[in-house]
Amino acid sequence: MRVLKAFIAVVALVLVALVVAQVPGGQSLLGIVLPYLAFAIFLGGFIYKVVYWAKSPVPFRIPTTCGQENSLPFIKQNKLDCPTTKGQVVGRMLLEVLLFRSLFRNTRASIHDGPTLAYGSNKWLWLFALLFHYSFLVIILRHMRLFTDPIAGFVPMLEFADGFLEVGATTIYQSSFILLAAVTFLFLRRVVRPYLRYISLPADYFPLLLIFGIGLSGILMRHVFRVDIVSVKELTMGLVTFSPSIEGQIGAIFFVHIFLVCVLLAYFPFSKLMHLGGVFMSPTRNMANNSRMVRHENPWNDPNIKPHSYASYEDEFRQFMVDADLPVEKQPEPATAEPEAEEAAPTEEPKA
Amino acid sequence: MADTKAAEMKVKVVTEPSLMTGAVPTHDWWDVEAIFKPGNYCYPAKKSIAEYHGKNLPGLFGEPRDWDIESDDWALPENWKEIIINGIKERLDKFRSLKIFMDCCVRCGACADKCHFFLGTGDPKNMPVLRAELFRSVYRNDFTTAGKILGQIAGARPMTFKVLKEWFMYFYQCTECRRCSVFCPYGIDTAEVTMMGRELLHLVGVNTNWILEPAANSNRTGNHLGLQPHTFKENAEFLLDDIEEATGVKLNNLTFNRKGAEVLFIIPSADVFADPGIFTFMGYIMLFEHIGLDYTISTYSSEGGNFGLFTNNQLMKKLNGKMYAEAKRLGVKWILGGECGHMWRVVHQYMNTMNGPADFLEIPKSPITGTVFENAAATRMVHISEFTADLIHQGKLKIDKNRNDNRIVTFHDSCNTSRGMGLLEEPRYIINSVCNNFYEMPENTIREKTFCCGSGTGLNTGEIMDLRMRAGLPRANAVKYVAERHGVNMLANVCAIDRATLLALNQYWNPEVQVCGISELVGNALIMEGEKERETDLRGEPLPGMEG
């Protein structure tokens, strides 16, 4: 049901694009107005969200330590999994962001007669997540061909590396197909694995299907329903130079593609896709484990919260303490002192 | 309470339909209600206890009252939903972690089978991702654009009594062990979510007695057990006789509340109260005698542990404040801390921030080896394992390892010291220095991937014994593995809650394995000046070769 909702949403978006592209002025809407709007929402929304996060302080230093701390000289610190300096934190974050370090640890648990719990190696999610993100990145960078004139120097190199297979006159870019394969894997595991199906929301299927739609429309546009690439480039260059216009017949599939991209951009800041920004700001990963070395300040630390004072403790137990030869600050007086404001806890028998 | 026999449980955890055993839930998670029945919940706090906390920290513990968890009327304040929503807002503004952890989860499921509660119960809501979704769904509904517009399609749902019940059930089936956080690609820490959830529950007076009563005791008498100063002292002194019996040496280095001592030593109070913590305590003070350390113990700050950590950050701060207050009053140079898990989470990650700076103390320097503990330069509190490992490394201890030959030892990393501090090698170094037989549990169950004892964060209460035994199954199972392969008969650890809970857990799952603190093993191995021929260990059990 949840997957169906997401599927219907994506199909509906494709249909909308196909219909609007036929309506007078529709192509300008899809090709010019919406890209500006979507990009503005993406940029504004992204910044808004990051600022929203940053406005809250990090009151406590709470890194998750995943290795040996820095303590005695003869004990080797694990500098990447338990960093104490800024440089080491950068190292930890690079591993996390570029290589998905934490996901690499993944295991799969199972229970057997005995009972016996077993933890098997499980790196598929890590592998396909990496493939997904890197192929997406390569594809975005390849698209810079459309937004730079003359074409940025890295693009041809990237295209060369990405497109070693040639079919006829059209280069096949591996990244496009790896992206589709990875998205398919990420989608199927959600559908097939019972616990993943159980935790998945429409908001988990939707971006996967949307990205699949973007990838597929891109491939179709390149290899099946060829679009007029010259007109596309004129449009995209027009967009970046703020003088956009649509000349000639580009082809409907292009408008499906660009519309889905616009939806993705506009959807991004309001969705879980913001993990792109969040991963950099997660306090359990981006803080040094040096809280005993350097004092961490909490801006809202309340100085009025004070411990139950020693004086009131002694006032309550002074006679017992004297009888037990425990040192006291004040000797007991015949008249009992006024108890302090804080009330004594109800006396309860201690329990184990 | 309905305690299931171990034999029966052994079959149930494998055959009962659950997400762990392969059964697929038939209802969406938000349609499954939390149903409380005897054995699956901790008893609510007594009215008098809630009143006590409410007076000390006004507004944070709700309206004190008697209420029944199984009933559908929890006698909540009329505006309880408003209190919760405002409470969420306040916490979002105070904790970046909460905002990030609410917004960034992609539900990749990497955390799902990492939680000991999930592995033992197979209950889908014990997957960390769903535990957090219980909170996130409400967050989305009231604090996100998508949730406000799209509602349930965006995974949003309004705060209702049904949700509140789920919160109470599942934020008290989480021990804040942070194992899920190790595997999360964004480091999302369910402990943070659970902590916030519990803070919010307290605001509307939804609480458990097993946490609030020890916290009240700790505030008033100095320790969770409610031991008054004279009783605390008597308990500790009583152990001197046991040491004398085992070693022939009468220690006279035990002082209390002594001004001018070099070091204030703070232990989890259970170490003077209950078996097997008392043997750990004997080990501590024998070590101090052996090296001639000038130390004192406080009755006012006689608790290292901090049940405030399991309620809200304010009570945590208040209880923790005694450590520095007492160190200042006694004029010590630095503080040494005993073997305790969540105590060290608080000391290492919170204390200096909450109650520092500790500028009245000096940077800790071992008076015996001269080692300066630079890693404690600001907080000025050193872990007993760091201190002992340094002594051993510098050759300052006379040790007879063979005395521990009857112990085939494995080591349980406590959640808090491993994932909230990084204390991994020091205890191992000590064990290897005082024992000949040490075997590690399987790699996926130790160090940063260690499994919780199943009863941390104030869940080690008798009324939920079945749940505890299930939650502890992953840990017990790893112990069983080394017990069967290597004949391990001693589960060593550096945590007072572990010493209590692993004892119960092993009695249930691995009756042949005993539990001890590291310092007990040290005490057994130490060659004390003037000792008699040692025939028994600190437990009064015959040493190897002395069984006759």
mmCIF file of C-alpha atoms in Angstrom, chain B residues 16-157:
data_model
loop_
_atom_site.group_PDB
_atom_site.id
_atom_site.type_symbol
_atom_site.label_atom_id
_atom_site.label_comp_id
_atom_site.label_asym_id
_atom_site.label_seq_id
_atom_site.Cartn_x
_atom_site.Cartn_y
_atom_site.Cartn_z
ATOM 1 C CA GLU B 16 7.609 -17.810 19.019
ATOM 2 C CA PRO B 17 6.439 -15.886 15.981
ATOM 3 C CA SER B 18 8.357 -12.632 15.917
ATOM 4 C CA LEU B 19 10.205 -10.522 13.415
ATOM 5 C CA MET B 20 13.402 -12.211 14.634
ATOM 6 C CA THR B 21 12.106 -15.702 13.978
ATOM 7 C CA GLY B 22 10.800 -14.807 10.546
ATOM 8 C CA ALA B 23 7.147 -14.052 11.206
ATOM 9 C CA VAL B 24 5.855 -10.976 9.403
ATOM 10 C CA PRO B 25 3.667 -8.581 11.377
ATOM 11 C CA THR B 26 0.142 -8.367 10.021
ATOM 12 C CA HIS B 27 -0.618 -4.813 11.110
ATOM 13 C CA ASP B 28 1.177 -1.574 10.385
ATOM 14 C CA TRP B 29 3.173 -0.527 13.403
ATOM 15 C CA TRP B 30 1.077 2.529 14.128
ATOM 16 C CA ASP B 31 -2.000 0.315 14.380
ATOM 17 C CA VAL B 32 -0.494 -1.951 17.014
ATOM 18 C CA GLU B 33 -1.336 -0.805 20.517
ATOM 19 C CA ALA B 34 0.963 -1.047 23.504
ATOM 20 C CA ILE B 35 -0.749 -3.271 26.020
ATOM 21 C CA PHE B 36 0.561 -3.301 29.557
ATOM 22 C CA LYS B 37 0.300 -6.444 31.582
ATOM 23 C CA PRO B 38 2.147 -7.674 34.639
ATOM 24 C CA GLY B 39 5.759 -8.358 33.757
ATOM 25 C CA ASN B 40 6.144 -5.970 30.849
ATOM 26 C CA TYR B 41 6.379 -2.666 32.664
ATOM 27 C CA CYS B 42 8.165 -1.073 35.580
ATOM 28 C CA TYR B 43 6.005 0.133 38.435
ATOM 29 C CA PRO B 44 5.269 3.855 38.560
ATOM 30 C CA ALA B 45 6.929 6.041 41.163
ATOM 31 C CA LYS B 46 5.358 6.344 44.566
ATOM 32 C CA LYS B 47 3.588 9.633 45.018
ATOM 33 C CA SER B 48 5.906 10.653 47.865
ATOM 34 C CA ILE B 49 8.976 10.065 45.701
ATOM 35 C CA ALA B 50 7.565 12.078 42.782
ATOM 36 C CA GLU B 51 6.717 14.844 45.247
ATOM 37 C CA TYR B 52 10.259 14.885 46.555
ATOM 38 C CA HIS B 53 11.753 15.362 43.093
ATOM 39 C CA GLY B 54 9.086 17.886 42.153
ATOM 40 C CA LYS B 55 10.033 20.038 45.133
ATOM 41 C CA ASN B 56 13.733 19.963 44.283
ATOM 42 C CA LEU B 57 13.278 20.565 40.562
ATOM 43 C CA PRO B 58 9.899 22.252 40.119
ATOM 44 C CA GLY B 59 7.976 21.466 36.958
ATOM 45 C CA LEU B 60 10.148 18.650 35.734
ATOM 46 C CA PHE B 61 8.392 15.688 37.322
ATOM 47 C CA GLY B 62 4.749 16.438 36.671
ATOM 48 C CA GLU B 63 1.890 16.139 39.122
ATOM 49 C CA PRO B 64 2.643 13.627 41.894
ATOM 50 C CA ARG B 65 -0.173 11.104 42.105
ATOM 51 C CA ASP B 66 -0.949 7.446 42.400
ATOM 52 C CA TRP B 67 -1.712 5.943 39.038
ATOM 53 C CA ASP B 68 -2.180 2.577 37.458
ATOM 54 C CA ILE B 69 -0.295 1.738 34.266
ATOM 55 C CA GLU B 70 -2.674 -1.016 33.199
ATOM 56 C CA SER B 71 -5.661 1.305 33.437
ATOM 57 C CA ASP B 72 -6.653 3.600 30.612
ATOM 58 C CA ASP B 73 -6.716 6.538 32.969
ATOM 59 C CA TRP B 74 -3.239 7.615 33.936
ATOM 60 C CA ALA B 75 -4.613 10.656 35.802
ATOM 61 C CA LEU B 76 -2.699 12.899 33.420
ATOM 62 C CA PRO B 77 -3.011 16.660 33.650
ATOM 63 C CA GLU B 78 -5.740 18.050 31.408
ATOM 64 C CA ASN B 79 -3.256 19.816 29.129
ATOM 65 C CA TRP B 80 -0.796 16.947 28.936
ATOM 66 C CA LYS B 81 -0.559 17.022 25.145
ATOM 67 C CA GLU B 82 0.301 20.702 25.229
ATOM 68 C CA ILE B 83 2.953 20.023 27.864
ATOM 69 C CA ILE B 84 4.515 17.338 25.666
ATOM 70 C CA ILE B 85 4.447 19.431 22.485
ATOM 71 C CA ASN B 86 5.908 22.451 24.275
ATOM 72 C CA GLY B 87 8.452 20.140 25.819
ATOM 73 C CA ILE B 88 9.487 18.902 22.379
ATOM 74 C CA LYS B 89 9.829 22.471 21.163
ATOM 75 C CA GLU B 90 12.009 23.390 24.124
ATOM 76 C CA ARG B 91 14.242 20.370 23.587
ATOM 77 C CA LEU B 92 14.572 20.978 19.849
ATOM 78 C CA ASP B 93 15.851 24.430 20.710
ATOM 79 C CA LYS B 94 18.268 23.065 23.297
ATOM 80 C CA PHE B 95 19.656 19.970 21.588
ATOM 81 C CA ARG B 96 20.959 19.972 18.021
ATOM 82 C CA SER B 97 21.257 16.212 18.315
ATOM 83 C CA LEU B 98 17.482 15.916 18.600
ATOM 84 C CA LYS B 99 16.832 17.994 15.482
ATOM 85 C CA ILE B 100 19.388 16.084 13.414
ATOM 86 C CA PHE B 101 18.205 12.713 14.629
ATOM 87 C CA MET B 102 14.606 13.617 13.902
ATOM 88 C CA ASP B 103 15.325 14.828 10.366
ATOM 89 C CA CYS B 104 18.082 12.635 8.980
ATOM 90 C CA CYS B 105 17.002 9.028 9.360
ATOM 91 C CA VAL B 106 16.549 7.347 5.971
ATOM 92 C CA ARG B 107 15.197 4.126 7.523
ATOM 93 C CA CYS B 108 17.958 2.096 5.903
ATOM 94 C CA GLY B 109 17.468 -0.501 8.601
ATOM 95 C CA ALA B 110 21.150 -0.929 9.479
ATOM 96 C CA CYS B 111 20.263 -0.458 13.148
ATOM 97 C CA ALA B 112 17.363 -2.881 13.169
ATOM 98 C CA ASP B 113 19.057 -6.067 14.276
ATOM 99 C CA LYS B 114 21.723 -4.353 16.369
ATOM 100 C CA CYS B 115 19.496 -3.785 19.395
ATOM 101 C CA HIS B 116 19.611 -6.392 22.144
ATOM 102 C CA PHE B 117 15.968 -5.719 22.950
ATOM 103 C CA PHE B 118 15.020 -6.507 19.364
ATOM 104 C CA LEU B 119 17.235 -9.596 19.194
ATOM 105 C CA GLY B 120 15.681 -10.954 22.372
ATOM 106 C CA THR B 121 12.041 -10.026 21.812
ATOM 107 C CA GLY B 122 11.641 -9.755 18.037
ATOM 108 C CA ASP B 123 9.232 -6.913 18.738
ATOM 109 C CA PRO B 124 9.397 -4.582 15.698
ATOM 110 C CA LYS B 125 9.175 -1.490 17.885
ATOM 111 C CA ASN B 126 12.418 -2.516 19.510
ATOM 112 C CA MET B 127 14.225 -1.885 16.256
ATOM 113 C CA PRO B 128 15.987 1.409 17.024
ATOM 114 C CA VAL B 129 14.568 2.923 13.858
ATOM 115 C CA LEU B 130 11.002 2.283 14.951
ATOM 116 C CA ARG B 131 11.656 3.290 18.538
ATOM 117 C CA ALA B 132 12.755 6.641 17.163
ATOM 118 C CA GLU B 133 9.825 6.730 14.717
ATOM 119 C CA LEU B 134 7.498 6.668 17.722
ATOM 120 C CA PHE B 135 8.938 10.076 18.544
ATOM 121 C CA ARG B 136 9.607 11.225 14.985
ATOM 122 C CA SER B 137 6.000 10.697 13.906
ATOM 123 C CA VAL B 138 4.875 13.248 16.482
ATOM 124 C CA TYR B 139 7.731 15.588 15.584
ATOM 125 C CA ARG B 140 6.737 15.473 11.930
ATOM 126 C CA ASN B 141 3.137 16.212 12.738
ATOM 127 C CA ASP B 142 3.824 19.348 14.725
ATOM 128 C CA PHE B 143 7.199 20.620 13.570
ATOM 129 C CA THR B 144 7.708 19.862 9.858
ATOM 130 C CA THR B 145 6.132 21.324 6.737
ATOM 131 C CA ALA B 146 5.719 17.949 5.044
ATOM 132 C CA GLY B 147 4.059 16.448 8.101
ATOM 133 C CA LYS B 148 1.689 19.374 8.537
ATOM 134 C CA ILE B 149 0.575 19.187 4.895
ATOM 135 C CA LEU B 150 0.702 15.483 4.098
ATOM 136 C CA GLY B 151 -0.057 13.985 7.499
ATOM 137 C CA GLN B 152 0.149 10.223 7.582
ATOM 138 C CA ILE B 153 1.610 9.930 4.075
ATOM 139 C CA ALA B 154 4.636 11.776 5.402
ATOM 140 C CA GLY B 155 4.716 9.479 8.424
ATOM 141 C CA ALA B 156 3.169 12.006 10.768
ATOM 142 C CA ARG B 157 0.657 11.365 13.530
#
